[in-house]
mmCIF file of C-alpha atoms in Angstrom:
data_model
loop_
_atom_site.group_PDB
_atom_site.id
_atom_site.type_symbol
_atom_site.label_atom_id
_atom_site.label_comp_id
_atom_site.label_asym_id
_atom_site.label_seq_id
_atom_site.Cartn_x
_atom_site.Cartn_y
_atom_site.Cartn_z
ATOM 1 C CA MET A 1 141.662 102.113 194.645
ATOM 2 C CA PHE A 2 142.933 98.956 192.949
ATOM 3 C CA SER A 3 142.089 95.511 194.307
ATOM 4 C CA TYR A 4 142.383 92.325 192.265
ATOM 5 C CA LYS A 5 139.003 90.557 192.184
ATOM 6 C CA GLY A 6 139.493 87.910 189.538
ATOM 7 C CA THR A 7 139.948 87.280 185.822
ATOM 8 C CA VAL A 8 137.484 87.024 182.963
ATOM 9 C CA ILE A 9 138.485 84.391 180.399
ATOM 10 C CA ILE A 10 137.212 84.885 176.846
ATOM 11 C CA LYS A 11 137.375 81.717 174.758
ATOM 12 C CA TYR A 12 136.559 82.018 171.076
ATOM 13 C CA GLU A 13 136.844 80.521 167.634
ATOM 14 C CA MET A 14 137.818 82.721 164.705
ATOM 15 C CA LYS A 15 137.051 81.650 161.163
ATOM 16 C CA ALA A 16 138.985 82.930 158.160
ATOM 17 C CA LEU A 17 136.323 83.995 155.651
ATOM 18 C CA THR A 18 138.985 84.881 153.072
ATOM 19 C CA GLY A 19 142.636 83.894 152.775
ATOM 20 C CA LEU A 20 144.546 85.091 155.853
ATOM 21 C CA ARG A 21 148.112 86.378 155.897
ATOM 22 C CA VAL A 22 149.971 87.211 159.096
ATOM 23 C CA GLY A 23 153.578 87.570 158.011
ATOM 24 C CA GLY A 24 156.537 85.651 159.322
ATOM 25 C CA SER A 25 160.280 85.773 158.697
ATOM 26 C CA LYS A 26 161.944 84.167 155.674
ATOM 27 C CA GLU A 27 164.868 82.184 157.098
ATOM 28 C CA ASN A 28 165.696 80.037 154.071
ATOM 29 C CA PHE A 29 165.952 80.818 150.378
ATOM 30 C CA ASP A 30 163.872 78.439 148.283
ATOM 31 C CA ILE A 31 164.089 78.527 144.495
ATOM 32 C CA GLY A 32 160.616 79.301 143.224
ATOM 33 C CA GLY A 33 159.405 79.892 146.779
ATOM 34 C CA THR A 34 157.334 82.741 148.109
ATOM 35 C CA ASP A 35 158.857 86.025 149.205
ATOM 36 C CA ASN A 36 156.062 86.593 151.734
ATOM 37 C CA PRO A 37 155.658 83.599 154.094
ATOM 38 C CA VAL A 38 153.126 83.453 156.905
ATOM 39 C CA ILE A 39 154.225 82.926 160.502
ATOM 40 C CA LYS A 40 154.363 79.244 161.485
ATOM 41 C CA THR A 41 155.229 77.116 164.488
ATOM 42 C CA LEU A 42 158.903 76.162 164.689
ATOM 43 C CA GLY A 43 158.274 72.835 166.398
ATOM 44 C CA VAL A 44 155.602 70.381 167.478
ATOM 45 C CA ILE A 45 153.302 71.586 170.278
ATOM 46 C CA GLU A 46 152.132 68.565 172.253
ATOM 47 C CA ASN A 47 148.535 68.391 173.453
ATOM 48 C CA TYR A 48 148.032 71.916 172.181
ATOM 49 C CA ASP A 49 144.246 71.779 172.341
ATOM 50 C CA GLY A 50 143.893 69.864 175.609
ATOM 51 C CA ARG A 51 142.459 66.863 173.765
ATOM 52 C CA GLY A 52 145.704 64.970 173.241
ATOM 53 C CA ASN A 53 146.392 66.278 169.733
ATOM 54 C CA ASN A 54 149.832 67.564 168.712
ATOM 55 C CA LEU A 55 150.117 70.646 166.519
ATOM 56 C CA PRO A 56 152.616 69.819 163.736
ATOM 57 C CA GLU A 57 155.732 71.845 163.046
ATOM 58 C CA GLY A 58 155.098 74.416 160.338
ATOM 59 C CA ALA A 59 151.432 74.995 161.166
ATOM 60 C CA PRO A 60 150.263 78.612 160.793
ATOM 61 C CA TYR A 61 149.048 80.533 163.828
ATOM 62 C CA ILE A 62 147.941 84.039 164.795
ATOM 63 C CA PRO A 63 150.196 85.897 167.265
ATOM 64 C CA GLY A 64 148.344 87.507 170.140
ATOM 65 C CA SER A 65 150.245 90.714 169.430
ATOM 66 C CA SER A 66 148.747 90.921 165.920
ATOM 67 C CA LEU A 67 145.211 90.479 167.200
ATOM 68 C CA LYS A 68 145.615 92.850 170.138
ATOM 69 C CA GLY A 69 147.323 95.535 168.050
ATOM 70 C CA LYS A 70 144.670 95.482 165.342
ATOM 71 C CA MET A 71 141.830 95.687 167.848
ATOM 72 C CA ARG A 72 143.492 98.620 169.604
ATOM 73 C CA SER A 73 144.108 100.466 166.334
ATOM 74 C CA LEU A 74 140.484 100.131 165.238
ATOM 75 C CA LEU A 75 139.197 101.188 168.660
ATOM 76 C CA GLU A 76 141.410 104.280 168.707
ATOM 77 C CA TRP A 77 139.966 105.385 165.372
ATOM 78 C CA ALA A 78 136.410 104.629 166.469
ATOM 79 C CA LYS A 79 136.678 106.348 169.865
ATOM 80 C CA GLY A 80 138.537 109.493 168.795
ATOM 81 C CA ARG A 81 141.956 108.726 170.263
ATOM 82 C CA VAL A 82 143.715 109.240 166.917
ATOM 83 C CA GLU A 83 142.319 112.769 166.796
ATOM 84 C CA TYR A 84 143.545 113.274 170.369
ATOM 85 C CA MET A 85 147.096 112.256 169.420
ATOM 86 C CA ILE A 86 147.045 114.555 166.388
ATOM 87 C CA GLU A 87 146.043 117.504 168.583
ATOM 88 C CA GLU A 88 148.709 116.573 171.146
ATOM 89 C CA ALA A 89 151.343 116.496 168.405
ATOM 90 C CA LYS A 90 150.247 119.951 167.205
ATOM 91 C CA ARG A 91 150.418 121.393 170.724
ATOM 92 C CA ASN A 92 153.897 119.998 171.281
ATOM 93 C CA SER A 93 155.026 121.298 167.900
ATOM 94 C CA ASN A 94 153.864 124.835 168.722
ATOM 95 C CA LYS A 95 156.087 124.820 171.814
ATOM 96 C CA LYS A 96 159.247 124.204 169.790
ATOM 97 C CA ASN A 97 161.612 126.986 168.825
ATOM 98 C CA ASN A 98 162.893 127.628 165.296
ATOM 99 C CA LYS A 99 166.151 125.729 165.873
ATOM 100 C CA GLU A 100 164.305 122.602 166.957
ATOM 101 C CA ARG A 101 162.043 122.795 163.904
ATOM 102 C CA ARG A 102 165.020 123.101 161.510
ATOM 103 C CA GLU A 103 166.713 120.105 163.111
ATOM 104 C CA GLU A 104 163.509 118.096 162.814
ATOM 105 C CA GLU A 105 163.059 118.968 159.137
ATOM 106 C CA GLN A 106 166.479 117.471 158.425
ATOM 107 C CA GLY A 107 165.478 114.137 159.964
ATOM 108 C CA GLU A 108 162.281 112.299 160.773
ATOM 109 C CA ASN A 109 159.217 114.464 161.294
ATOM 110 C CA GLU A 110 158.622 114.066 165.013
ATOM 111 C CA GLU A 111 155.148 115.611 164.833
ATOM 112 C CA VAL A 112 153.955 113.024 162.309
ATOM 113 C CA LYS A 113 155.592 110.226 164.295
ATOM 114 C CA GLN A 114 153.893 111.259 167.545
ATOM 115 C CA ALA A 115 150.506 111.789 165.896
ATOM 116 C CA GLY A 116 150.527 108.229 164.542
ATOM 117 C CA ASN A 117 151.501 106.534 167.800
ATOM 118 C CA PRO A 118 149.023 104.699 170.060
ATOM 119 C CA CYS A 119 147.265 106.877 172.608
ATOM 120 C CA ILE A 120 149.426 107.622 175.655
ATOM 121 C CA CYS A 121 147.020 109.745 177.693
ATOM 122 C CA GLY A 122 146.786 107.100 180.416
ATOM 123 C CA ARG A 123 143.236 108.208 181.244
ATOM 124 C CA CYS A 124 140.997 106.875 178.467
ATOM 125 C CA GLU A 125 139.373 103.457 178.456
ATOM 126 C CA ILE A 126 141.682 102.183 175.722
ATOM 127 C CA CYS A 127 144.820 103.026 177.718
ATOM 128 C CA LYS A 128 143.330 101.278 180.735
ATOM 129 C CA VAL A 129 142.400 98.145 178.785
ATOM 130 C CA PHE A 130 145.439 97.841 176.498
ATOM 131 C CA GLY A 131 148.061 99.789 178.451
ATOM 132 C CA THR A 132 150.134 102.887 177.787
ATOM 133 C CA GLY A 133 153.791 102.751 176.875
ATOM 134 C CA SER A 134 154.571 106.251 178.109
ATOM 135 C CA ALA A 135 156.228 106.254 181.507
ATOM 136 C CA LYS A 136 156.533 110.036 181.201
ATOM 137 C CA THR A 137 152.736 110.386 181.125
ATOM 138 C CA LEU A 138 152.343 108.316 184.290
ATOM 139 C CA GLU A 139 155.015 110.318 186.133
ATOM 140 C CA GLY A 140 152.862 113.428 185.993
ATOM 141 C CA MET A 141 149.754 111.798 187.474
ATOM 142 C CA ARG A 142 148.447 111.818 191.005
ATOM 143 C CA LEU A 143 147.828 108.494 192.700
ATOM 144 C CA GLU A 144 144.065 108.627 192.157
ATOM 145 C CA GLU A 145 144.563 109.359 188.439
ATOM 146 C CA LEU A 146 146.742 106.348 187.630
ATOM 147 C CA PRO A 147 145.176 103.942 185.097
ATOM 148 C CA GLY A 148 146.441 100.845 186.883
ATOM 149 C CA PRO A 149 147.839 97.731 185.189
ATOM 150 C CA PRO A 150 146.729 96.954 181.614
ATOM 151 C CA ARG A 151 143.654 94.751 181.927
ATOM 152 C CA LEU A 152 143.834 92.689 178.723
ATOM 153 C CA ARG A 153 146.085 89.781 177.776
ATOM 154 C CA VAL A 154 145.714 88.235 174.303
ATOM 155 C CA PHE A 155 147.275 84.835 173.637
ATOM 156 C CA ASP A 156 148.322 83.216 170.363
ATOM 157 C CA ALA A 157 145.528 81.465 168.459
ATOM 158 C CA TYR A 158 146.059 78.080 166.789
ATOM 159 C CA PRO A 159 144.109 76.226 164.092
ATOM 160 C CA THR A 160 141.641 73.682 165.406
ATOM 161 C CA TRP A 161 142.531 70.017 165.016
ATOM 162 C CA GLU A 162 139.629 69.637 162.602
ATOM 163 C CA SER A 163 141.081 72.407 160.417
ATOM 164 C CA ILE A 164 144.546 70.807 160.514
ATOM 165 C CA GLN A 165 143.115 67.480 159.336
ATOM 166 C CA LYS A 166 141.068 69.137 156.592
ATOM 167 C CA LEU A 167 144.080 71.072 155.299
ATOM 168 C CA GLN A 168 146.220 67.949 155.079
ATOM 169 C CA GLU A 169 143.450 66.003 153.351
ATOM 170 C CA THR A 170 143.041 68.789 150.788
ATOM 171 C CA LEU A 171 146.598 70.050 150.303
ATOM 172 C CA GLY A 172 148.776 67.101 151.317
ATOM 173 C CA GLU A 173 150.755 65.962 154.337
ATOM 174 C CA ASN A 174 152.329 68.819 156.326
ATOM 175 C CA ILE A 175 151.008 71.431 153.878
ATOM 176 C CA PHE A 176 148.869 74.055 155.595
ATOM 177 C CA THR A 177 148.882 77.104 153.321
ATOM 178 C CA GLU A 178 148.097 78.221 149.791
ATOM 179 C CA ILE A 179 150.230 80.289 147.416
ATOM 180 C CA LYS A 180 148.391 83.185 145.814
ATOM 181 C CA THR A 181 150.039 84.737 142.764
ATOM 182 C CA GLU A 182 149.485 88.440 142.205
ATOM 183 C CA ASN A 183 150.528 90.748 139.388
ATOM 184 C CA ALA A 184 151.390 94.432 139.370
ATOM 185 C CA ILE A 185 150.857 95.789 135.838
ATOM 186 C CA ASN A 186 152.694 98.850 134.534
ATOM 187 C CA ARG A 187 150.037 101.269 133.265
ATOM 188 C CA LEU A 188 152.102 102.409 130.271
ATOM 189 C CA THR A 189 153.991 99.293 129.138
ATOM 190 C CA SER A 190 151.599 96.579 130.457
ATOM 191 C CA ARG A 191 154.656 94.792 131.781
ATOM 192 C CA ALA A 192 153.787 92.319 134.544
ATOM 193 C CA ASN A 193 155.583 92.140 137.870
ATOM 194 C CA PRO A 194 154.342 88.904 139.463
ATOM 195 C CA ARG A 195 154.703 88.108 143.149
ATOM 196 C CA LYS A 196 153.764 85.108 145.259
ATOM 197 C CA VAL A 197 151.955 85.500 148.561
ATOM 198 C CA GLU A 198 151.438 82.726 151.114
ATOM 199 C CA ARG A 199 148.066 82.645 152.890
ATOM 200 C CA VAL A 200 146.053 80.444 155.207
ATOM 201 C CA PRO A 201 143.135 79.215 153.073
ATOM 202 C CA ALA A 202 139.621 80.501 153.672
ATOM 203 C CA GLY A 203 137.578 78.298 155.962
ATOM 204 C CA VAL A 204 140.306 77.536 158.502
ATOM 205 C CA VAL A 205 139.126 77.963 162.094
ATOM 206 C CA PHE A 206 141.459 79.135 164.867
ATOM 207 C CA PHE A 207 140.775 78.942 168.591
ATOM 208 C CA GLY A 208 142.191 81.276 171.217
ATOM 209 C CA GLU A 209 141.812 82.899 174.601
ATOM 210 C CA MET A 210 141.978 86.355 176.123
ATOM 211 C CA ALA A 211 142.269 87.169 179.818
ATOM 212 C CA PHE A 212 140.863 90.360 181.330
ATOM 213 C CA HIS A 213 141.970 91.114 184.903
ATOM 214 C CA LEU A 214 139.567 92.944 187.209
ATOM 215 C CA PHE A 215 141.222 95.614 189.378
ATOM 216 C CA ALA A 216 138.781 98.534 189.713
ATOM 217 C CA LYS A 217 135.050 99.236 189.933
ATOM 218 C CA GLU A 218 135.035 100.547 186.373
ATOM 219 C CA ASP A 219 136.446 97.311 184.936
ATOM 220 C CA PRO A 220 133.093 95.529 184.375
ATOM 221 C CA GLU A 221 132.262 98.371 181.969
ATOM 222 C CA LEU A 222 135.768 98.429 180.465
ATOM 223 C CA LEU A 223 135.464 94.761 179.490
ATOM 224 C CA LYS A 224 132.866 95.809 176.913
ATOM 225 C CA VAL A 225 135.643 97.578 174.999
ATOM 226 C CA VAL A 226 137.190 94.194 174.195
ATOM 227 C CA PHE A 227 134.012 92.931 172.529
ATOM 228 C CA GLU A 228 133.626 96.242 170.682
ATOM 229 C CA GLY A 229 137.148 95.749 169.313
ATOM 230 C CA MET A 230 136.293 92.210 168.193
ATOM 231 C CA ARG A 231 133.187 93.510 166.409
ATOM 232 C CA LEU A 232 135.140 96.270 164.660
ATOM 233 C CA LEU A 233 137.694 93.727 163.465
ATOM 234 C CA GLU A 234 135.018 91.633 161.783
ATOM 235 C CA ASP A 235 134.274 94.525 159.409
ATOM 236 C CA ASP A 236 137.947 95.237 158.758
ATOM 237 C CA TYR A 237 140.776 92.743 158.256
ATOM 238 C CA LEU A 238 143.503 90.934 160.151
ATOM 239 C CA GLY A 239 147.066 90.639 158.884
ATOM 240 C CA GLY A 240 148.254 91.910 155.521
ATOM 241 C CA TYR A 241 146.767 92.635 152.086
ATOM 242 C CA GLY A 242 143.355 93.463 153.511
ATOM 243 C CA SER A 243 142.647 96.035 150.814
ATOM 244 C CA ARG A 244 143.142 93.251 148.256
ATOM 245 C CA GLY A 245 140.756 90.759 149.815
ATOM 246 C CA SER A 246 142.748 88.977 152.507
ATOM 247 C CA GLY A 247 142.140 88.823 156.239
ATOM 248 C CA LYS A 248 138.357 88.921 156.706
ATOM 249 C CA VAL A 249 137.497 86.975 159.857
ATOM 250 C CA ARG A 250 134.480 86.187 162.029
ATOM 251 C CA PHE A 251 134.399 85.325 165.727
ATOM 252 C CA GLU A 252 132.205 82.374 166.664
ATOM 253 C CA ASN A 253 131.271 80.256 169.695
ATOM 254 C CA ILE A 254 132.358 82.796 172.301
ATOM 255 C CA GLU A 255 132.440 81.706 175.934
ATOM 256 C CA VAL A 256 132.910 84.195 178.793
ATOM 257 C CA ILE A 257 134.062 82.693 182.104
ATOM 258 C CA LEU A 258 134.651 84.389 185.454
ATOM 259 C CA ARG A 259 137.423 83.031 187.647
ATOM 260 C CA PRO A 260 137.279 84.922 190.957
ATOM 261 C CA LYS A 261 140.391 85.428 193.049
ATOM 262 C CA ALA A 262 139.585 82.358 195.161
ATOM 263 C CA TYR A 263 139.886 80.203 192.025
ATOM 264 C CA TYR A 264 143.657 80.687 192.108
ATOM 265 C CA PHE A 265 143.967 79.823 195.788
ATOM 266 C CA GLY A 266 142.498 76.351 195.950
ATOM 267 C CA GLU A 267 138.755 76.754 195.459
ATOM 268 C CA ARG A 268 138.856 76.170 191.659
ATOM 269 C CA VAL A 269 135.288 77.375 191.196
ATOM 270 C CA GLU A 270 134.509 79.317 188.044
ATOM 271 C CA GLU A 271 131.279 80.708 186.591
ATOM 272 C CA ARG A 272 130.258 80.752 182.971
ATOM 273 C CA LEU A 273 128.840 84.233 182.485
ATOM 274 C CA THR A 274 127.553 83.595 178.972
ATOM 275 C CA GLN A 275 128.105 81.583 175.818
ATOM 276 C CA LYS A 276 127.012 83.063 172.502
ATOM 277 C CA THR A 277 127.447 82.335 168.821
ATOM 278 C CA THR A 278 128.471 85.849 167.744
ATOM 279 C CA VAL A 279 130.080 88.989 169.158
ATOM 280 C CA GLN A 280 126.878 90.888 168.433
ATOM 281 C CA ASP A 281 125.006 88.478 170.714
ATOM 282 C CA ILE A 282 127.552 89.159 173.478
ATOM 283 C CA LEU A 283 127.110 92.929 173.133
ATOM 284 C CA ALA A 284 123.317 92.588 173.165
ATOM 285 C CA ASP A 285 123.540 90.670 176.456
ATOM 286 C CA TYR A 286 126.298 92.781 177.975
ATOM 287 C CA ASP A 287 124.215 94.399 180.737
ATOM 288 C CA ASN A 288 123.781 90.969 182.339
ATOM 289 C CA ILE A 289 127.542 90.328 182.190
ATOM 290 C CA LYS A 290 128.273 93.733 183.682
ATOM 291 C CA GLN A 291 125.802 93.208 186.529
ATOM 292 C CA LYS A 292 127.382 89.890 187.504
ATOM 293 C CA LEU A 293 130.903 91.347 187.482
ATOM 294 C CA SER A 294 129.897 94.479 189.384
ATOM 295 C CA GLY A 295 128.816 92.270 192.264
ATOM 296 C CA LEU A 296 132.489 91.442 192.925
ATOM 297 C CA PHE A 297 133.150 95.078 193.793
ATOM 298 C CA ASN A 298 129.920 95.654 195.707
ATOM 299 C CA ALA A 299 130.426 92.752 198.075
#
């Protein structure tokens, strides 16, 4: 039913088309500083790009969890899984007695909480690609119904060395971000409430990798979901303040590589399945990718 056949590596560049803000924690209080810092490296990462360059301390990066979570959220809206969770929450609510409803009204609304959670059906393509956090759902399944291990791993993405150099030339040594000042204006008094927001400047290019493990015959088709999520993200935003202009990104220079199981046991032979400039180009050529991957399961 499940048999590991290999791993598909997706290498990509992601360009910030507008200022990008993925929030970090504020550990120190700086007079006149920003209340909303971006997440940054806490130390130097040696040879971070495989070309001998060291990523400086304090450089911004994109956590894999932020990218994976946003892609999953957009896919669940696009593929009807949000509606599924809403209906599940309604069904569970109808089973409750009056006492349970009164107790719930006094605290957090459990129906709303459940409806807004990620899909936990364990059967849909999104659960199979991204995983399901509900052990209770899996307990009720027969062996042949189990979704198997989550297929997708998304790693942190770092700015390219060229972007690091450009930022320091433009902003100064060890300065990698911009401070954007915003104002909230009271409609009646016109009183301003200014705030400072830290962002990665537009034009910065990040590079990253994803790994998609192949376990079942359906996985060559499931891989397409990843590229659909990347395409959805390009017309939405990553990080915070997207409704105010931040976080528009574009994937570029995408390379898809197959590393069959033998690659990890001494043979070190991999196959480049495709290399395209845009996600749309990948989707247009996806039948060829699927055919090559399906051969692993037909052998």
